[in-house]
Coordinates of C-alpha atoms in Angstrom, one line a residue:
M1 CA -22.1 -12.9 -24.2
S2 CA -25.7 -12.7 -23.8
E3 CA -27.2 -10.4 -21.3
A4 CA -30.0 -11.8 -19.2
P5 CA -33.3 -12.0 -21.2
H6 CA -35.8 -10.0 -18.3
A7 CA -33.4 -7.7 -17.6
D8 CA -34.2 -4.0 -18.2
R9 CA -30.7 -2.4 -17.8
G10 CA -31.0 0.7 -18.7
H11 CA -31.7 1.9 -14.7
T12 CA -28.7 -0.1 -14.0
D13 CA -26.6 1.8 -16.5
D14 CA -27.7 4.9 -14.7
L15 CA -27.5 3.7 -11.0
M16 CA -23.2 3.5 -12.6
T17 CA -23.2 6.5 -14.2
F18 CA -24.6 8.4 -11.0
L19 CA -22.2 6.4 -8.9
A20 CA -19.3 7.1 -10.5
A21 CA -20.1 10.8 -10.3
S22 CA -20.5 10.8 -6.5
P23 CA -17.6 10.4 -4.9
S24 CA -18.5 12.0 -2.2
P25 CA -22.0 12.9 -0.3
Y26 CA -21.4 16.7 -1.7
H27 CA -21.3 15.2 -4.8
A28 CA -24.1 12.4 -4.6
V29 CA -27.0 15.7 -3.4
A30 CA -25.1 18.2 -6.0
N31 CA -26.4 14.4 -8.6
C32 CA -29.8 14.7 -7.1
A33 CA -30.4 17.7 -7.8
E34 CA -29.8 18.3 -11.1
R35 CA -32.3 15.4 -11.9
L36 CA -35.3 16.8 -9.8
E37 CA -34.1 19.9 -11.4
K38 CA -34.7 18.4 -14.7
A39 CA -38.3 16.8 -13.1
G40 CA -39.5 21.2 -12.8
F41 CA -38.3 20.8 -8.3
R42 CA -37.0 23.8 -7.2
Q43 CA -34.2 24.3 -4.0
V44 CA -35.8 25.9 -1.4
A45 CA -33.6 28.1 1.0
E46 CA -33.9 27.3 5.0
T47 CA -33.4 30.8 5.3
D48 CA -36.1 32.7 3.5
A49 CA -40.3 31.9 4.3
W50 CA -42.1 29.4 2.6
D51 CA -44.9 29.1 0.4
G52 CA -48.0 26.9 0.4
T53 CA -47.6 26.3 -3.4
S54 CA -47.7 22.7 -4.4
G55 CA -45.4 21.6 -6.6
G56 CA -41.9 19.8 -5.8
K57 CA -39.6 21.3 -3.8
Y58 CA -36.5 19.7 -1.7
V59 CA -34.4 21.2 0.4
L60 CA -29.7 21.2 0.3
R61 CA -27.9 21.0 3.3
G62 CA -23.7 19.9 3.1
G63 CA -24.5 15.8 2.6
A64 CA -28.2 15.9 2.8
V65 CA -30.9 16.1 0.3
I66 CA -34.9 16.7 1.7
A67 CA -36.9 16.6 -1.4
W68 CA -40.9 16.2 -1.1
Y69 CA -43.9 16.7 -3.9
V70 CA -47.4 18.5 -2.7
P71 CA -50.3 17.4 -5.4
E72 CA -52.4 19.9 -5.6
G73 CA -54.7 20.5 -3.2
A74 CA -53.5 19.0 -0.7
A75 CA -54.5 19.2 2.9
P76 CA -52.2 20.5 6.2
H77 CA -52.8 17.3 7.8
T78 CA -52.2 15.1 4.7
P79 CA -49.1 12.2 6.0
F80 CA -46.2 12.3 3.9
R81 CA -45.0 8.9 2.3
I82 CA -40.9 8.7 3.1
V83 CA -38.2 6.5 1.5
G84 CA -34.9 7.6 3.4
A85 CA -31.3 6.3 2.8
H86 CA -27.4 8.2 3.1
T87 CA -25.5 9.8 1.2
D88 CA -22.3 8.2 3.3
S89 CA -19.5 5.4 3.2
P90 CA -16.2 4.4 4.7
N91 CA -13.4 6.0 3.2
L92 CA -10.3 7.2 4.1
R93 CA -10.9 11.3 5.3
V94 CA -8.1 13.6 5.6
K95 CA -6.7 15.1 8.6
P96 CA -7.1 18.9 9.0
L97 CA -3.4 18.9 8.6
P98 CA -2.5 16.8 5.6
D99 CA 0.8 16.7 4.5
T100 CA 2.7 14.1 6.1
G101 CA 5.5 11.4 4.7
A102 CA 8.9 9.7 5.9
H103 CA 12.2 7.9 4.0
G104 CA 11.3 10.2 0.8
W105 CA 7.9 9.4 0.3
R106 CA 5.1 12.0 0.3
Q107 CA 2.5 11.3 2.1
V108 CA -1.0 12.3 3.2
A109 CA -2.5 11.9 6.4
V110 CA -5.8 10.4 6.4
E111 CA -8.3 9.5 9.1
I112 CA -10.6 6.2 8.2
Y113 CA -14.8 6.5 8.8
G114 CA -16.9 4.2 9.3
G115 CA -15.7 0.7 9.9
P116 CA -14.7 0.3 6.5
L117 CA -12.7 -2.9 5.4
L118 CA -9.3 -2.4 5.5
N119 CA -7.8 -4.3 3.0
S120 CA -10.3 -3.6 0.4
W121 CA -8.0 0.0 0.1
L122 CA -4.9 -1.2 -0.8
D123 CA -3.0 -1.1 -3.9
R124 CA -5.5 0.5 -5.2
D125 CA -5.9 3.8 -8.1
L126 CA -7.3 6.4 -5.7
G127 CA -8.7 10.2 -6.9
L128 CA -9.9 13.0 -4.3
A129 CA -13.1 14.4 -3.8
G130 CA -15.0 16.5 -1.6
R131 CA -16.0 20.3 -0.2
L132 CA -13.6 23.0 -0.6
T133 CA -15.2 25.7 2.1
L134 CA -13.4 29.7 0.8
R135 CA -13.1 32.8 2.5
D136 CA -15.8 34.2 1.6
G137 CA -17.4 31.3 3.4
S138 CA -18.7 30.4 -0.3
T139 CA -18.2 25.9 -1.1
R140 CA -16.7 24.9 -4.4
L141 CA -16.8 20.7 -5.2
V142 CA -13.0 19.3 -6.2
D143 CA -12.9 15.9 -7.8
V144 CA -9.2 14.9 -9.0
D145 CA -10.0 11.7 -10.5
R146 CA -7.5 9.8 -11.5
P147 CA -4.6 7.0 -10.0
L148 CA -3.3 10.1 -7.3
L149 CA -2.9 8.0 -4.4
R150 CA -2.0 4.8 -3.2
V151 CA -2.0 3.0 0.0
P152 CA 0.5 0.2 -1.0
Q153 CA 0.9 -3.1 1.3
L154 CA 4.3 -4.2 2.6
A155 CA 5.5 -6.8 0.5
I156 CA 5.3 -10.4 1.4
H157 CA 8.8 -11.6 2.0
L158 CA 9.1 -8.0 4.7
D159 CA 6.1 -10.1 6.7
R160 CA 6.3 -13.5 6.5
S161 CA 3.8 -14.1 9.3
V162 CA 0.9 -12.8 6.6
A163 CA 0.0 -15.8 5.3
A164 CA -0.1 -18.2 9.6
E165 CA -1.9 -15.6 10.9
G166 CA -2.9 -13.1 8.4
L167 CA -2.8 -9.7 7.4
K168 CA -3.2 -6.9 10.4
L169 CA -3.2 -3.3 9.9
D170 CA -2.8 -0.7 12.0
K171 CA -4.7 1.9 10.9
Q172 CA -2.9 4.8 12.0
R173 CA 0.3 3.7 10.9
H174 CA -0.9 1.4 7.6
L175 CA -3.1 3.6 5.8
Q176 CA -1.4 6.7 5.1
P177 CA -1.6 6.9 1.3
V178 CA 1.1 8.0 -1.2
W179 CA 0.8 10.7 -4.0
G180 CA 4.4 11.9 -4.6
L181 CA 8.1 11.9 -4.4
G182 CA 10.1 14.4 -1.8
H183 CA 12.7 15.2 1.4
D184 CA 10.6 18.1 2.1
V185 CA 7.3 17.8 3.7
R186 CA 5.8 21.5 2.6
D187 CA 2.8 22.5 4.4
G188 CA -0.6 23.3 2.2
D189 CA 1.0 21.5 -0.5
L190 CA -2.4 18.9 -1.4
I191 CA -5.0 22.7 -0.9
A192 CA -2.3 24.3 -3.5
F193 CA -3.1 21.6 -5.5
L194 CA -6.6 21.5 -5.3
E195 CA -6.7 25.2 -6.0
E196 CA -4.9 24.7 -9.1
T197 CA -7.6 21.9 -10.0
A198 CA -10.4 23.6 -9.2
G199 CA -9.1 27.3 -10.7
L200 CA -9.2 29.0 -7.5
P201 CA -6.3 31.5 -6.8
A202 CA -4.0 30.2 -4.1
G203 CA -4.9 31.1 -0.5
E204 CA -8.7 31.2 -1.8
V205 CA -9.4 28.0 0.9
T206 CA -9.8 28.0 4.0
G207 CA -11.4 24.6 5.7
W208 CA -12.6 21.1 3.4
D209 CA -14.3 18.1 3.5
L210 CA -11.9 15.4 1.3
M211 CA -12.1 11.9 0.9
V212 CA -10.3 9.3 -1.4
H213 CA -12.5 7.1 -3.8
P214 CA -11.0 4.5 -6.6
V215 CA -11.2 5.6 -9.6
E216 CA -12.2 2.5 -11.2
P217 CA -15.4 2.4 -12.6
P218 CA -18.3 1.2 -12.3
A219 CA -18.9 -1.9 -14.1
Y220 CA -20.9 -5.1 -15.3
L221 CA -20.0 -8.7 -14.0
G222 CA -20.5 -12.3 -14.7
R223 CA -20.6 -14.4 -17.8
D224 CA -23.9 -12.9 -18.4
R225 CA -23.2 -9.5 -16.6
E226 CA -26.2 -10.5 -14.3
L227 CA -23.4 -8.0 -11.1
V228 CA -22.4 -5.0 -11.3
A229 CA -19.2 -3.8 -9.1
G230 CA -18.6 -0.4 -8.6
P231 CA -17.7 2.1 -5.1
R232 CA -20.4 3.3 -2.5
M233 CA -23.8 1.0 -3.1
D234 CA -24.1 1.0 0.6
N235 CA -25.8 3.7 0.3
L236 CA -26.0 5.5 -3.1
L237 CA -28.0 3.1 -4.9
S238 CA -31.3 3.6 -2.3
V239 CA -30.6 7.0 -3.0
H240 CA -30.6 7.0 -6.8
A241 CA -33.6 4.9 -6.2
G242 CA -35.0 6.8 -4.5
T243 CA -34.0 10.2 -6.2
A244 CA -35.6 8.0 -9.2
A245 CA -38.6 6.4 -7.8
L246 CA -40.1 11.0 -6.5
V247 CA -39.9 12.2 -9.4
A248 CA -41.8 9.3 -10.7
A249 CA -44.4 9.5 -8.0
A250 CA -44.6 13.1 -8.8
S251 CA -45.1 12.9 -12.4
G252 CA -47.9 11.0 -11.8
A253 CA -51.8 12.0 -10.7
G254 CA -53.8 10.9 -8.0
L255 CA -51.4 11.2 -5.0
R256 CA -53.3 10.8 -1.9
N257 CA -50.1 11.7 0.3
I258 CA -46.8 13.2 0.0
P259 CA -43.2 11.7 -1.0
V260 CA -41.0 12.5 -0.4
L261 CA -37.3 11.3 -0.2
A262 CA -34.7 12.0 3.3
A263 CA -31.0 11.3 2.1
F264 CA -29.0 12.3 5.0
D265 CA -25.0 12.2 6.2
H266 CA -23.5 10.9 8.4
E267 CA -25.2 6.9 9.2
E268 CA -22.0 5.4 9.4
N269 CA -20.8 7.4 12.0
G270 CA -24.3 7.7 14.2
S271 CA -25.5 9.5 12.5
Q272 CA -25.6 12.4 14.6
S273 CA -24.9 16.0 13.2
D274 CA -27.1 18.4 11.7
T275 CA -27.4 16.8 8.3
G276 CA -27.4 13.1 10.2
A277 CA -31.2 11.6 10.1
D278 CA -30.4 11.4 14.2
G279 CA -30.8 15.6 14.0
P280 CA -33.5 17.8 13.2
L281 CA -33.3 18.3 9.4
L282 CA -36.2 16.2 8.3
G283 CA -37.8 17.1 11.1
T284 CA -37.8 20.6 10.5
V285 CA -38.3 20.0 7.1
L286 CA -42.1 18.4 7.2
E287 CA -43.4 21.2 10.1
R288 CA -42.7 23.7 8.0
S289 CA -44.7 21.8 4.4
V290 CA -47.3 21.7 6.9
F291 CA -47.2 25.0 8.4
A292 CA -46.1 26.4 4.8
R293 CA -49.6 24.6 3.6
G294 CA -51.9 27.7 7.2
G295 CA -51.4 24.2 9.0
S296 CA -51.5 24.3 12.8
F297 CA -49.7 22.1 15.6
E298 CA -53.2 19.3 15.1
D299 CA -52.4 19.1 11.5
R300 CA -48.7 18.6 12.1
A301 CA -49.5 15.4 14.5
R302 CA -51.6 14.7 13.1
A303 CA -50.0 14.3 8.7
L304 CA -47.4 12.2 10.7
A305 CA -49.5 10.1 12.5
G306 CA -50.3 8.8 9.5
T307 CA -46.8 9.1 7.8
V308 CA -44.9 5.9 6.6
C309 CA -41.1 6.2 6.3
L310 CA -39.1 3.4 3.7
S311 CA -35.7 3.0 5.7
S312 CA -33.9 1.4 2.4
D313 CA -30.1 0.5 2.9
T314 CA -28.5 -2.9 1.1
G315 CA -27.8 -5.3 3.2
H316 CA -26.2 -9.0 3.1
A317 CA -26.8 -11.6 0.6
V318 CA -25.5 -15.1 1.8
H319 CA -22.0 -15.9 0.2
P320 CA -21.2 -18.4 -1.0
N321 CA -18.0 -19.1 1.1
Y322 CA -19.9 -17.9 5.2
A323 CA -23.3 -19.2 4.3
E324 CA -22.7 -20.3 8.4
R325 CA -23.6 -17.1 9.1
H326 CA -25.8 -16.3 7.8
D327 CA -29.5 -17.1 9.8
P328 CA -29.8 -20.8 8.6
T329 CA -33.7 -20.3 6.9
H330 CA -32.9 -16.7 5.9
H331 CA -31.2 -16.8 2.1
P332 CA -32.0 -13.5 -0.2
R333 CA -30.3 -13.8 -2.6
V334 CA -28.5 -10.9 -5.3
N335 CA -31.9 -10.4 -8.3
G336 CA -34.2 -11.7 -6.4
G337 CA -35.8 -8.3 -5.4
P338 CA -35.2 -6.3 -2.4
I339 CA -35.2 -7.4 1.3
L340 CA -37.5 -6.8 4.2
K341 CA -35.9 -6.5 7.1
V342 CA -36.4 -7.7 11.0
N343 CA -34.8 -7.6 14.2
V344 CA -37.0 -7.8 17.4
N345 CA -34.7 -6.0 19.3
N346 CA -34.7 -3.0 17.3
R347 CA -31.8 -2.8 15.5
Y348 CA -34.4 -2.5 12.3
A349 CA -37.6 -1.2 12.6
T350 CA -39.6 -3.4 10.8
D351 CA -43.0 -4.7 12.3
G352 CA -45.1 -6.2 10.8
S353 CA -48.0 -4.1 10.3
G354 CA -44.7 -2.1 8.4
R355 CA -44.3 -5.4 7.2
A356 CA -47.9 -5.7 5.4
V357 CA -47.1 -1.8 3.5
F358 CA -43.8 -2.6 1.8
A359 CA -45.6 -6.0 1.3
A360 CA -49.0 -4.7 -0.7
A361 CA -46.3 -1.8 -2.3
C362 CA -44.0 -4.7 -3.9
D363 CA -47.7 -6.2 -5.0
R364 CA -48.5 -3.4 -6.8
A365 CA -45.0 -2.7 -8.6
G366 CA -45.2 -6.8 -9.2
V367 CA -42.4 -7.1 -7.4
P368 CA -40.5 -9.6 -5.2
F369 CA -39.5 -9.4 -1.9
Q370 CA -37.5 -11.5 0.5
S371 CA -36.4 -11.4 4.6
F372 CA -33.5 -11.1 6.0
V373 CA -32.4 -11.8 9.6
S374 CA -29.2 -12.0 11.7
N375 CA -28.2 -15.1 12.3
N376 CA -28.9 -15.3 16.1
S377 CA -25.1 -16.2 17.3
M378 CA -23.7 -12.6 15.3
P379 CA -24.2 -9.4 16.2
C380 CA -26.9 -7.2 13.8
G381 CA -25.8 -3.4 12.1
T382 CA -28.5 -1.3 12.3
T383 CA -29.9 1.7 9.7
I384 CA -31.7 5.5 10.5
G385 CA -35.0 3.4 10.4
P386 CA -34.9 2.8 14.1
I387 CA -33.6 6.7 14.9
T388 CA -36.3 7.9 12.4
A389 CA -39.3 6.1 14.2
A390 CA -37.9 7.0 17.7
R391 CA -36.9 10.5 16.4
H392 CA -40.2 11.7 14.9
G393 CA -42.4 8.5 15.7
I394 CA -42.6 7.9 12.5
R395 CA -44.2 4.5 11.7
T396 CA -41.2 3.2 9.9
V397 CA -40.3 0.0 7.7
D398 CA -36.5 -1.2 6.7
I399 CA -35.7 -2.9 3.7
G400 CA -33.1 -2.5 0.9
V401 CA -31.1 -4.8 -1.9
A402 CA -29.2 -7.8 -1.1
I403 CA -25.5 -7.0 -1.4
L404 CA -21.7 -8.8 -1.3
S405 CA -18.8 -6.8 0.2
M406 CA -20.7 -4.3 2.2
H407 CA -17.6 -1.2 2.9
S408 CA -15.2 -2.7 0.8
A409 CA -13.9 -0.3 -1.6
R410 CA -16.1 -1.5 -4.3
E411 CA -19.3 -3.3 -3.3
L412 CA -21.0 -6.2 -5.2
C413 CA -24.8 -6.5 -6.1
G414 CA -27.2 -7.7 -8.5
A415 CA -28.3 -6.0 -12.0
D416 CA -31.6 -6.7 -11.5
D417 CA -32.1 -5.1 -8.3
P418 CA -31.7 -1.6 -8.5
L419 CA -34.9 -1.8 -10.6
L420 CA -36.8 -4.0 -8.1
L421 CA -36.2 -1.2 -5.9
T422 CA -36.6 1.8 -7.6
R423 CA -40.1 -0.1 -8.8
A424 CA -41.2 -0.6 -5.2
L425 CA -40.4 3.0 -4.2
T426 CA -42.6 4.4 -6.9
A427 CA -45.0 1.5 -5.7
F428 CA -44.4 3.0 -2.0
L429 CA -44.3 6.9 -3.3
E430 CA -47.7 6.9 -4.9
D431 CA -50.0 4.8 -2.3

């Protein structure tokens, strides 16, 4: 089985490792932090006073990370170059009272997060991961990365209407996974199991943010392995690319701007949280960076006026079985390079001047790019791009990688596109 002759698969191999190691937003930012630390960045606490020294720094808050690199001699009014992304993906999340079941089955009560393709979670081996909060307020990551749960589909013999009418799922009744057998539902069983798994004393966990994930690892697909199938590409693909681009930009010389990675949580349900793009986190970090370098409110205003953000999120490749759902003159294809996302009603933040910024970055990187617009007869999705532009007054451009099966438990992208995106983002941050 031959590889595509032009492909550099080392970067894509690393992306697959990152996806597998990041079953929750909390794991994703922890993995980002580990990569940043290896590149010489250091974590700064929000409760500490910040200094104006040069070098790489980052802030962690829940499932969000903001990282930036201050070049030697950067003035307080130096503009920022920001890559924006999000760490969350649609999935099933554990309820406050998780232990449930019926008819001899032990089940876990889950809530629907975001807008997942529900059928993609059926009859799939699922693990459980997330964040545990302990009695002293500290947190511990947990990842049960083995077949633990399953949402069993009803046999067609018991619902013949499926053949004629299609599958219809009730979010409350049909999505509760099983995880064992037993007639007695015992409150606290799931958390006790996770305490044991994490090596914690019984009764130590008082809070949790837990979600299920498919345990099947990412894999190359196709005759020439030119495709990649895996979970959470929307939008950990962009988080991985943004982290790699920031590290690459920080290792160079002659930076005229301050490169930034802003990876937010909660994009899939509106971004309105203290770790979402509609919260104050990014603005606060940028302001404090300006002020730590001796800047004034005037310097802050000058810095933001010259700042540009690339909001990087996955978009839709043309689907061979549903081509009529796409705009007839805009058919982004996988392995065709990153996409520029446009919507004149501001569902995406791109305008003509933003297109020029992205086109210049792609030109410098030697990377082709494509344009995406929605079919006029269909509603358009949105991203953190318009939120970032409106909240901070920052010129913002929406881009990403074209994929299939968006919001499925397992999505599909081209094996070359992750590296092409990273090269474009690196060129943008280095300008």
